[in-house]
mmCIF file of N, CA and C in Angstrom:
data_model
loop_
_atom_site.group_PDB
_atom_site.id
_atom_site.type_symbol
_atom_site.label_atom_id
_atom_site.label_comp_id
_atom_site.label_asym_id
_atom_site.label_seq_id
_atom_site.Cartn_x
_atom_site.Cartn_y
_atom_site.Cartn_z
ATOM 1 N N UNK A 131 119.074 105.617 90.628
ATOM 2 C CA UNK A 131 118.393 105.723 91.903
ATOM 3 C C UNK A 131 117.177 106.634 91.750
ATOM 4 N N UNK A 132 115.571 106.057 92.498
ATOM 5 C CA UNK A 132 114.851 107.014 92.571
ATOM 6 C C UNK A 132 114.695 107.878 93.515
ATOM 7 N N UNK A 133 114.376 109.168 92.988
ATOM 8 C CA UNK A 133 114.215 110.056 94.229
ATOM 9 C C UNK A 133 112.948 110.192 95.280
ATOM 10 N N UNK A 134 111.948 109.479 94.147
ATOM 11 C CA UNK A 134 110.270 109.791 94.919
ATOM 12 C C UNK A 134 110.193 108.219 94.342
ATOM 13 N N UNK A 135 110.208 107.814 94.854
ATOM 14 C CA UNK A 135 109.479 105.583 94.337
ATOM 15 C C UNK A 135 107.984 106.288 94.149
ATOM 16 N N UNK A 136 107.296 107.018 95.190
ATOM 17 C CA UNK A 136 105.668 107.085 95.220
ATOM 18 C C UNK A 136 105.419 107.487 93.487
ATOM 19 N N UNK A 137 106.053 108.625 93.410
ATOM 20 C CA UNK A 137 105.988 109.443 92.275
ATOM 21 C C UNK A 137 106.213 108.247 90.624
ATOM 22 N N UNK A 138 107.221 107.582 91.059
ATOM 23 C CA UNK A 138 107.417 106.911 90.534
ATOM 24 C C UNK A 138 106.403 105.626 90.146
ATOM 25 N N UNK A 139 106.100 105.010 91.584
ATOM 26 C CA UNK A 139 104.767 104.471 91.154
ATOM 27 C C UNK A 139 103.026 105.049 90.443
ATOM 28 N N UNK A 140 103.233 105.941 91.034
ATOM 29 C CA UNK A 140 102.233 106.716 90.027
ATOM 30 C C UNK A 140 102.295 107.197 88.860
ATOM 31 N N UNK A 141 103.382 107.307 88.200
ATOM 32 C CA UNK A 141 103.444 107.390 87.155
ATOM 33 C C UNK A 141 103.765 106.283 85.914
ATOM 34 N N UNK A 142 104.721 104.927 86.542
ATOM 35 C CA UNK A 142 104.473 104.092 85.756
ATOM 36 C C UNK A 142 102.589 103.484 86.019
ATOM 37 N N UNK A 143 102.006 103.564 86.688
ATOM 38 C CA UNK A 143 100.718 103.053 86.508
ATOM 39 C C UNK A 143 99.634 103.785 85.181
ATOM 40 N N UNK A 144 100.105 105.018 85.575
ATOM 41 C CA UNK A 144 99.343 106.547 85.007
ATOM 42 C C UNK A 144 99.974 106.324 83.350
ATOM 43 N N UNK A 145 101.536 105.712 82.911
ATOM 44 C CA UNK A 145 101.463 105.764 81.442
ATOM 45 C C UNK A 145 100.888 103.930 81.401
ATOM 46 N N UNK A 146 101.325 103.124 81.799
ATOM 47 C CA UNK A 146 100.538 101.755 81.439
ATOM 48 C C UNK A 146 99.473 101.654 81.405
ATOM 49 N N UNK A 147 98.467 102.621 82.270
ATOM 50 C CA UNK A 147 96.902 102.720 82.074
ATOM 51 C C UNK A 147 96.587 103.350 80.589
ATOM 52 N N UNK A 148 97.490 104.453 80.247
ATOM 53 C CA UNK A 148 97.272 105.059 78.647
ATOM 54 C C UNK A 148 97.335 104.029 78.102
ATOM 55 N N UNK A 149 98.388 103.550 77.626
ATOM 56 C CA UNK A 149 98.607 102.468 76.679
ATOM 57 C C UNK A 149 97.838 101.294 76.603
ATOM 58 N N UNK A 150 97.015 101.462 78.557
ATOM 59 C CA UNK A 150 96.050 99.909 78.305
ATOM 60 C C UNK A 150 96.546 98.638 78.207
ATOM 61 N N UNK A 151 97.685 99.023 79.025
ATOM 62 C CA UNK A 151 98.258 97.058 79.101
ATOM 63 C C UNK A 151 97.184 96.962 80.147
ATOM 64 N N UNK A 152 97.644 95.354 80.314
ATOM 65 C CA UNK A 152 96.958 94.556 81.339
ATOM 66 C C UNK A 152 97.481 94.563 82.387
ATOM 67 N N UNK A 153 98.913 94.761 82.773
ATOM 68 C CA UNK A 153 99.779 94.734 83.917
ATOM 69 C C UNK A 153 100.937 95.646 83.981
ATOM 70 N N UNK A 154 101.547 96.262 85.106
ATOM 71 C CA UNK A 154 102.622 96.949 84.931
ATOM 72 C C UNK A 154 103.710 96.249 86.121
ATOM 73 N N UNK A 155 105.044 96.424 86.175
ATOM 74 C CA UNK A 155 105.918 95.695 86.702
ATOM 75 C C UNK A 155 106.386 97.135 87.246
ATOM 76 N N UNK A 156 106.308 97.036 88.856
ATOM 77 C CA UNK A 156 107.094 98.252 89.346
ATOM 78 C C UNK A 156 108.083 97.295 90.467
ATOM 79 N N UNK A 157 109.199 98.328 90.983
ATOM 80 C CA UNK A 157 109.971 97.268 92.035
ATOM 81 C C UNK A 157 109.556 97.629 93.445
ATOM 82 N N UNK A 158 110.002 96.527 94.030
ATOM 83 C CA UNK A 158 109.424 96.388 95.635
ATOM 84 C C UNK A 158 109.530 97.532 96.560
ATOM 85 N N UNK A 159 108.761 97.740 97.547
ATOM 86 C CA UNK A 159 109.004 98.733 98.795
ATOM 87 C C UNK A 159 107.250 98.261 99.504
ATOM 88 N N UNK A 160 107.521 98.086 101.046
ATOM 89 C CA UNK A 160 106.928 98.318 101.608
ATOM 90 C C UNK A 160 105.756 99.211 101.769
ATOM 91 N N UNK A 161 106.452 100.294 101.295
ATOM 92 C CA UNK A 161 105.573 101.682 101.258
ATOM 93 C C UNK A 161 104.499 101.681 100.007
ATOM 94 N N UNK A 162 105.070 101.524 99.268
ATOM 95 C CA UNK A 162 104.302 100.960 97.873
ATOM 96 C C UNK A 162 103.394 99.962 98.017
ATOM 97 N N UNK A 163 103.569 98.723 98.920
ATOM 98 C CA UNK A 163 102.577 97.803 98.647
ATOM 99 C C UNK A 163 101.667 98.580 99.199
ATOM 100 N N UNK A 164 101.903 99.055 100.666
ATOM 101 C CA UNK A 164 100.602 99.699 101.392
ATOM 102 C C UNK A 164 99.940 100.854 100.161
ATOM 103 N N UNK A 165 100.129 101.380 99.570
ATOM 104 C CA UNK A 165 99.132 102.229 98.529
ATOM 105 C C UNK A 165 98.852 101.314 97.382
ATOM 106 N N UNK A 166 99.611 99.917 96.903
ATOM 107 C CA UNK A 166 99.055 99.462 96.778
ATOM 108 C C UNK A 166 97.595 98.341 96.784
ATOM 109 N N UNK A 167 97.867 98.631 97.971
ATOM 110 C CA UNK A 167 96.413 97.749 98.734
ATOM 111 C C UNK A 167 95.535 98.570 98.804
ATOM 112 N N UNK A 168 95.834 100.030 98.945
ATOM 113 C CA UNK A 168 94.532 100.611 99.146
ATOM 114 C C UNK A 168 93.760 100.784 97.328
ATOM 115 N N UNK A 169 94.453 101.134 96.736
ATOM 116 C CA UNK A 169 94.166 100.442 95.565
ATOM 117 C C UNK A 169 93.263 100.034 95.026
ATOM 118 N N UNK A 170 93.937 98.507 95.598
ATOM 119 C CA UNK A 170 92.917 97.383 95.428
ATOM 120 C C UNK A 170 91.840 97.171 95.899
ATOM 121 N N UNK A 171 91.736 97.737 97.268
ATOM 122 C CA UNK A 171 90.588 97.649 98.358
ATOM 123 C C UNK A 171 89.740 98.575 97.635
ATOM 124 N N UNK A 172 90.082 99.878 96.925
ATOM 125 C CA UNK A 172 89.257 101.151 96.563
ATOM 126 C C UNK A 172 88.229 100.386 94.979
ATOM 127 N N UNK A 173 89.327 99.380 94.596
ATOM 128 C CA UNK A 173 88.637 99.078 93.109
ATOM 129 C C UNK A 173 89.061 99.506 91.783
ATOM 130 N N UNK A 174 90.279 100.304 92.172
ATOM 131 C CA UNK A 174 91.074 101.349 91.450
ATOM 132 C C UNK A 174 91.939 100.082 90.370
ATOM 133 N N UNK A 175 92.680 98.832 91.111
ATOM 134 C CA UNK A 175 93.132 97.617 90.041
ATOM 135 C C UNK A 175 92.240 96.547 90.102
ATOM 136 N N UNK A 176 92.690 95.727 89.146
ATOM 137 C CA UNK A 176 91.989 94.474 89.805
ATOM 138 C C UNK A 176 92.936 93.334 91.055
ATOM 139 N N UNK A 177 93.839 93.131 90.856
ATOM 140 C CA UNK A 177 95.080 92.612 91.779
ATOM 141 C C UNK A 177 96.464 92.933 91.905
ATOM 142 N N UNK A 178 97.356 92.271 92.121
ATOM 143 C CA UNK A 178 99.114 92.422 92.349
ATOM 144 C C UNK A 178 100.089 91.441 92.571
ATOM 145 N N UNK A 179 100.502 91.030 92.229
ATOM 146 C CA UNK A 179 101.359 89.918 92.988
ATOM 147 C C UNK A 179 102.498 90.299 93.315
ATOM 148 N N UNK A 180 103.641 89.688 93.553
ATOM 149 C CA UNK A 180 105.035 90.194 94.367
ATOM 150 C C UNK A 180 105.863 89.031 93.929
ATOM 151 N N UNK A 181 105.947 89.333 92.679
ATOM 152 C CA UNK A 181 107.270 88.219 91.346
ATOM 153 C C UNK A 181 109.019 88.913 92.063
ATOM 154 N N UNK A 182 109.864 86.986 92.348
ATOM 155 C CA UNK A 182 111.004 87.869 92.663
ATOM 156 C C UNK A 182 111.204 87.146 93.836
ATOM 157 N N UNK A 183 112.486 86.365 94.234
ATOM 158 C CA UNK A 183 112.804 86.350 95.200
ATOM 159 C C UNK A 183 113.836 86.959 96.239
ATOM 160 N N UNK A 184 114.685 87.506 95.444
ATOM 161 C CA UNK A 184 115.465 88.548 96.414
ATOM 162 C C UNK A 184 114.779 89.719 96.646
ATOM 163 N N UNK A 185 115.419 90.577 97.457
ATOM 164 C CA UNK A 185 114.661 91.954 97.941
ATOM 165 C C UNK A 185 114.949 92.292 96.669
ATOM 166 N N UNK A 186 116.330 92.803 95.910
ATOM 167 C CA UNK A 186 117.097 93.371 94.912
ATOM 168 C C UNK A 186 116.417 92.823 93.582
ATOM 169 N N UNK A 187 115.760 91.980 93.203
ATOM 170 C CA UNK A 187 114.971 91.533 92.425
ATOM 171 C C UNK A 187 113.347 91.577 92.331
ATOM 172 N N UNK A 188 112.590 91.879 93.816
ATOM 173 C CA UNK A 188 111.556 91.660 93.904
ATOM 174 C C UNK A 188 110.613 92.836 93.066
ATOM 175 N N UNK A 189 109.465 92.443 92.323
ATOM 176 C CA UNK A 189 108.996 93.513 91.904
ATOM 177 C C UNK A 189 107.174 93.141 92.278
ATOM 178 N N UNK A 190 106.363 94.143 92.022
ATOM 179 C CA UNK A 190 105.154 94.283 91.751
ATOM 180 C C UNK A 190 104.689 93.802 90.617
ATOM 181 N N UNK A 191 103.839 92.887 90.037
ATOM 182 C CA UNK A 191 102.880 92.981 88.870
ATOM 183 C C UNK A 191 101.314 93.219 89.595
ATOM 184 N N UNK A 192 101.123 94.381 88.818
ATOM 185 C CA UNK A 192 100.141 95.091 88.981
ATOM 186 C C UNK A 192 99.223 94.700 87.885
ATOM 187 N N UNK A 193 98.056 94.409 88.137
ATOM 188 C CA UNK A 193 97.241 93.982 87.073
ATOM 189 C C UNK A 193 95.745 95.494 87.088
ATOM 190 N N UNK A 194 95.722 95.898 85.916
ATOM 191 C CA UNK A 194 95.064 97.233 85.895
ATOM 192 C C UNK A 194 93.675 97.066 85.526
ATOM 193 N N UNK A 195 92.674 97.882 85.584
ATOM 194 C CA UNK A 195 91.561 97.778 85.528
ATOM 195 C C UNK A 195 90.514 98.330 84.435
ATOM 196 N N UNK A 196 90.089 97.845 83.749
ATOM 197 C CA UNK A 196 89.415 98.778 82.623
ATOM 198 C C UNK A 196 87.355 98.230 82.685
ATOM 199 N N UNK A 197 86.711 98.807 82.347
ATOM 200 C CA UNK A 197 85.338 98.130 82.042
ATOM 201 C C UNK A 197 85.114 98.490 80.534
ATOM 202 N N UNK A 198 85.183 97.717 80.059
ATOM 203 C CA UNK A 198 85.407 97.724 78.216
ATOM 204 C C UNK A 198 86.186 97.854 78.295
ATOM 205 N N UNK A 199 86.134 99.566 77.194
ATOM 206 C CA UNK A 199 87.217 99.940 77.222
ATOM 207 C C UNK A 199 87.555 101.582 77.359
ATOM 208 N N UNK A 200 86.932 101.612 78.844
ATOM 209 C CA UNK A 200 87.132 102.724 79.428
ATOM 210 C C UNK A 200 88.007 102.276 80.792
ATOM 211 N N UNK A 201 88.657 103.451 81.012
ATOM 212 C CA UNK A 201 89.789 103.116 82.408
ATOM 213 C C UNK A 201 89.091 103.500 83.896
ATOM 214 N N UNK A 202 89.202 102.557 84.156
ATOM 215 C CA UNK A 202 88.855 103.466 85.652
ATOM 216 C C UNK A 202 89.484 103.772 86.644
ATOM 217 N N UNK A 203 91.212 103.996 86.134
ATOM 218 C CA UNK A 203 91.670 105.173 86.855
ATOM 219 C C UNK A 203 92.020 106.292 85.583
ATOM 220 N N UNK A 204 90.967 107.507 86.032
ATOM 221 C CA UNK A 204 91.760 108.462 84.910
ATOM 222 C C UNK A 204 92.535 109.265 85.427
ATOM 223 N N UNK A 205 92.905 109.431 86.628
ATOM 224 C CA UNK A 205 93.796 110.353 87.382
ATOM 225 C C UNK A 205 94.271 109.984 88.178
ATOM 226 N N UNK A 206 95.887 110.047 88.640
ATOM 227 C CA UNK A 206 96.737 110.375 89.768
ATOM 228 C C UNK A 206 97.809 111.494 89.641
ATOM 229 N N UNK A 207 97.957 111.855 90.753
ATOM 230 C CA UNK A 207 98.470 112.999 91.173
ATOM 231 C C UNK A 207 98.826 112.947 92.124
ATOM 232 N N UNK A 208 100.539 113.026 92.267
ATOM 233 C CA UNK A 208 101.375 113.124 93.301
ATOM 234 C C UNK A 208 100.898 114.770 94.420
ATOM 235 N N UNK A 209 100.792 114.502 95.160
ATOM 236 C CA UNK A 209 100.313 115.802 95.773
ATOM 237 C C UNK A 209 101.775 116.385 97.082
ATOM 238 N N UNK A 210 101.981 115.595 97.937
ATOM 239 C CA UNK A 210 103.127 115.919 98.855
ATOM 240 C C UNK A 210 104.338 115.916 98.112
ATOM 241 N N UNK A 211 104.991 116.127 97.946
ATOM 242 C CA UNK A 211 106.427 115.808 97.144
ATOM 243 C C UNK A 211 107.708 116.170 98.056
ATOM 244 N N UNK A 212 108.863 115.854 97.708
ATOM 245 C CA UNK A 212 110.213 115.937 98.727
ATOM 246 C C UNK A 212 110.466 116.808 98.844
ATOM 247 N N UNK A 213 110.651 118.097 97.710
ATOM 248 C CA UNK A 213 110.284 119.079 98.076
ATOM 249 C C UNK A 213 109.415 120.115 98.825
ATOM 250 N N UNK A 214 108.577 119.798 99.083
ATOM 251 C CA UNK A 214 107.447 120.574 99.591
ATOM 252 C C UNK A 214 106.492 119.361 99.974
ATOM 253 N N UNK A 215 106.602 119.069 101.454
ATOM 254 C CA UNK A 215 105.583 118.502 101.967
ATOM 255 C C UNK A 215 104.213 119.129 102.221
ATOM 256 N N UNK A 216 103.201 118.451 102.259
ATOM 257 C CA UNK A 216 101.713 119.167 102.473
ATOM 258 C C UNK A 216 101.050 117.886 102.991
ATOM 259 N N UNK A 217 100.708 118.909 104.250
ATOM 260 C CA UNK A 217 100.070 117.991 105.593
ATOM 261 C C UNK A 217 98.532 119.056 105.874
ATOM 262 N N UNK A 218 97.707 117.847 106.201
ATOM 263 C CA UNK A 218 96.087 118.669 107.127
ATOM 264 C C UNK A 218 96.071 117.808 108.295
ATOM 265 N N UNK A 219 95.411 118.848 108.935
ATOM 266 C CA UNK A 219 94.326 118.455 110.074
ATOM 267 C C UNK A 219 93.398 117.546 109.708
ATOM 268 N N UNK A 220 92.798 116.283 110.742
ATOM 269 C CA UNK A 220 91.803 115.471 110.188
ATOM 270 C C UNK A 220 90.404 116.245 109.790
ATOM 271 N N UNK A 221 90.012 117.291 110.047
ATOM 272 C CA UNK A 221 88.832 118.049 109.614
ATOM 273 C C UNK A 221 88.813 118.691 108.614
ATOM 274 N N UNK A 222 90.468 119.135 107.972
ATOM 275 C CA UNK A 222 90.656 119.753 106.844
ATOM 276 C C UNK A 222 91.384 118.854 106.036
ATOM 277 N N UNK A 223 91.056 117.758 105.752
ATOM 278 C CA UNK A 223 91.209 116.833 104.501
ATOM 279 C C UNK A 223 90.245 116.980 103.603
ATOM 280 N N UNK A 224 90.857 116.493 102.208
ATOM 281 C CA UNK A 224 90.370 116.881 100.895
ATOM 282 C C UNK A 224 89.527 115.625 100.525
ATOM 283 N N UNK A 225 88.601 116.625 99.753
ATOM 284 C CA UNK A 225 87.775 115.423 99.276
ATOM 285 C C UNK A 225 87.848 115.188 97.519
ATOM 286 N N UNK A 226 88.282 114.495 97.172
ATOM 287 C CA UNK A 226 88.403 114.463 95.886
ATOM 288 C C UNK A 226 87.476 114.057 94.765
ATOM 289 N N UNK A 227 87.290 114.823 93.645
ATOM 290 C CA UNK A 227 86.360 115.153 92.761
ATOM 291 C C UNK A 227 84.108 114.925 93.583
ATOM 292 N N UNK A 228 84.487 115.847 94.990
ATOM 293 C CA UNK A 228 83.224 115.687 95.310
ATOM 294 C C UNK A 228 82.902 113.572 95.909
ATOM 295 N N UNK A 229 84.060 113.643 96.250
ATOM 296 C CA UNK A 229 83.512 111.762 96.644
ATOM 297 C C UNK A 229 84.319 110.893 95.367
ATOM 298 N N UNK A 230 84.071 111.083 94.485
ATOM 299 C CA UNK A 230 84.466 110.275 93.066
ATOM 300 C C UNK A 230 86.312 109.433 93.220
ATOM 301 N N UNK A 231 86.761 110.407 93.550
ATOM 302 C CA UNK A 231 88.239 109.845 93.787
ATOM 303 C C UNK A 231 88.437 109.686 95.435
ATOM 304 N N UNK A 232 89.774 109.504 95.303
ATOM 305 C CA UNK A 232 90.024 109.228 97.003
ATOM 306 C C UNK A 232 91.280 109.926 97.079
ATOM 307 N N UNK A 233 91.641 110.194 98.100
ATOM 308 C CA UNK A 233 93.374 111.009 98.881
ATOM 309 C C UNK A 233 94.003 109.683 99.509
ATOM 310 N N UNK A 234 94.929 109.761 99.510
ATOM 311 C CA UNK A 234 95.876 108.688 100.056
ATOM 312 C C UNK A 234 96.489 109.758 100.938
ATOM 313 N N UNK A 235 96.382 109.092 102.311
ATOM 314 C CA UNK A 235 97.279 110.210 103.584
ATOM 315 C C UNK A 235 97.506 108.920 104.615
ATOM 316 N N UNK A 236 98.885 109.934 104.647
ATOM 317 C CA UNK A 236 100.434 108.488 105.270
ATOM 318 C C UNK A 236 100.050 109.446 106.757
ATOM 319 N N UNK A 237 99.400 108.569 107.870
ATOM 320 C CA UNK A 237 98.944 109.227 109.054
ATOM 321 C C UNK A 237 99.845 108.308 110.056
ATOM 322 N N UNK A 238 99.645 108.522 111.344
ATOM 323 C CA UNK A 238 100.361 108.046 112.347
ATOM 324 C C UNK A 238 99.809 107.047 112.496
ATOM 325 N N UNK A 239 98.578 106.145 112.472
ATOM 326 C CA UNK A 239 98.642 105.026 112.357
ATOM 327 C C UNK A 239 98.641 104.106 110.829
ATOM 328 N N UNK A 240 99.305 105.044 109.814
ATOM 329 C CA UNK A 240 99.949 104.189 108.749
ATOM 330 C C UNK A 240 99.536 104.715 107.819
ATOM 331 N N UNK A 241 99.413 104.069 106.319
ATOM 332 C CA UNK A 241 98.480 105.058 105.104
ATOM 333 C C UNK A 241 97.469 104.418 104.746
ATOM 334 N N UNK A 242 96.183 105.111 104.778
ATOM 335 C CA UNK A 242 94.840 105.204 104.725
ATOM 336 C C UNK A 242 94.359 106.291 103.637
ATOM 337 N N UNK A 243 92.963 106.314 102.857
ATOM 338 C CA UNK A 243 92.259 106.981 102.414
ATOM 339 C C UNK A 243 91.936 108.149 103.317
ATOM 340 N N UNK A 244 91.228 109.251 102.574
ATOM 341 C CA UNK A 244 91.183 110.575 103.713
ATOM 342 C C UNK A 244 89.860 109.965 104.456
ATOM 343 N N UNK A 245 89.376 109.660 103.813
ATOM 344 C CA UNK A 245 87.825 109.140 104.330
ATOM 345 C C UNK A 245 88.374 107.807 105.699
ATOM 346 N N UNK A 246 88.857 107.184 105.933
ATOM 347 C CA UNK A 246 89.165 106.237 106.556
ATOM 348 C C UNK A 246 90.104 107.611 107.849
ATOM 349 N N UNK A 247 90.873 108.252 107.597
ATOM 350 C CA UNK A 247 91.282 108.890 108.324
ATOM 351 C C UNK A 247 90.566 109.970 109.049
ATOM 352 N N UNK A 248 89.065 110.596 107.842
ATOM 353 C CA UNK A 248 88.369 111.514 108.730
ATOM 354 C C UNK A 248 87.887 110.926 110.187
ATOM 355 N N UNK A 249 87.190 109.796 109.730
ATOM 356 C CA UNK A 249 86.621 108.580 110.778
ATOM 357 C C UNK A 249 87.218 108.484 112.150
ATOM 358 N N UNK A 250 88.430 108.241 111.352
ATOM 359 C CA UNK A 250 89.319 107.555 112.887
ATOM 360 C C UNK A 250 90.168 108.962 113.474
ATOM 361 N N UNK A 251 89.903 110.549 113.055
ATOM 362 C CA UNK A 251 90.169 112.028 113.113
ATOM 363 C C UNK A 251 91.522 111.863 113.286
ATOM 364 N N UNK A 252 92.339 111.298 112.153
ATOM 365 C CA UNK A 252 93.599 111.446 112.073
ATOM 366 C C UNK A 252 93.720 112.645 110.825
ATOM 367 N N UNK A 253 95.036 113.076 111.293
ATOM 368 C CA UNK A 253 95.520 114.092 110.003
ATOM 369 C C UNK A 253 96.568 113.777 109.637
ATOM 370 N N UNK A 254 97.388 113.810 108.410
ATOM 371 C CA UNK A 254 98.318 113.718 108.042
ATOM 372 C C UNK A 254 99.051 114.302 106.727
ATOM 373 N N UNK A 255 100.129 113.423 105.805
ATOM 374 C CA UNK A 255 100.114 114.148 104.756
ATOM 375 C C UNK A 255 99.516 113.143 104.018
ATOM 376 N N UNK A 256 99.005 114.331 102.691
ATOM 377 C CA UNK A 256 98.666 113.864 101.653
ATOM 378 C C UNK A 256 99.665 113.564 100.816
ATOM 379 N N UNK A 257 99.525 111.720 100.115
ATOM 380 C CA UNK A 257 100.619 111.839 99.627
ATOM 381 C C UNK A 257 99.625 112.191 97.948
ATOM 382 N N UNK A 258 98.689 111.653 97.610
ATOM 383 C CA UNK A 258 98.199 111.099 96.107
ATOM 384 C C UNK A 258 96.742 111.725 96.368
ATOM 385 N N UNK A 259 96.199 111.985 95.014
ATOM 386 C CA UNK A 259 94.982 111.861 94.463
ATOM 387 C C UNK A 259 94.849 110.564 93.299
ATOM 388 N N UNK A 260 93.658 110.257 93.522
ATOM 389 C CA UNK A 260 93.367 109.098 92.419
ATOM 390 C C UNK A 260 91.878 109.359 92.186
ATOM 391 N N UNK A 261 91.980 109.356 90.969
ATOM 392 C CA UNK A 261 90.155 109.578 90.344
ATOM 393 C C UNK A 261 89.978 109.112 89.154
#
């Protein structure tokens, strides 16, 4: 059983990006697709599909992103954790590497980038950095 899936998804992405496969296979959750879409929307993969027809079977293929052969995700970072949650105000959200990366924050109307949340002056927690 996992204790953090998020954590979990960030980190099987974070060693399959080292190694430079083309795809990584994580298992299903709701919660996951939504950071996975933002993701995709950010430019961070190139796609995903959802292989699997039971819930108990269903997984993610994540297809990853490189230009040559440089990565263009070189960072994630679990930031909220079960232990120790960490929440802002929509005015005191983080900006990551100066604009370059993005924050993932799970807000009351769902999970969004910090930038998408300054906008709409939601606050919430931070769950991720990605850069």
């Amino acid at each position: 059983m996992i204790n953090d899936p998020i954590a979990d998804l960030l980190t099987r992405i974070r060693n399959a990006n080292m190694r430079r496969h083309k795809f990584v296979l994580v298992p299903y959750s709701k919660l996951k697709e939504q950071i996975i879409k933002i993701l995709l929307d950010e430019g961070y993969i190139l796609d995903y599909k959802i292989i699997g027809d039971k819930i108990s079977e269903k997984n993610f293929k994540i297809y990853l992103k490189y230009k040559g052969t440089t990565r263009v995700i070189n960072g994630l970072k679990r930031i909220s954790k079960p232990g120790l949650r960490v929440y802002k105000e929509a005015d005191k959200l983080p900006e990551v590497l100066n604009g370059y990366g993005i924050a993932i924050i799970s807000t009351s109307k769902g999970i969004m980038t910090s930038d998408h949340a300054k906008k709409a002056k939601l606050g919430g927690e931070i769950m991720a950095y990605v850069w």
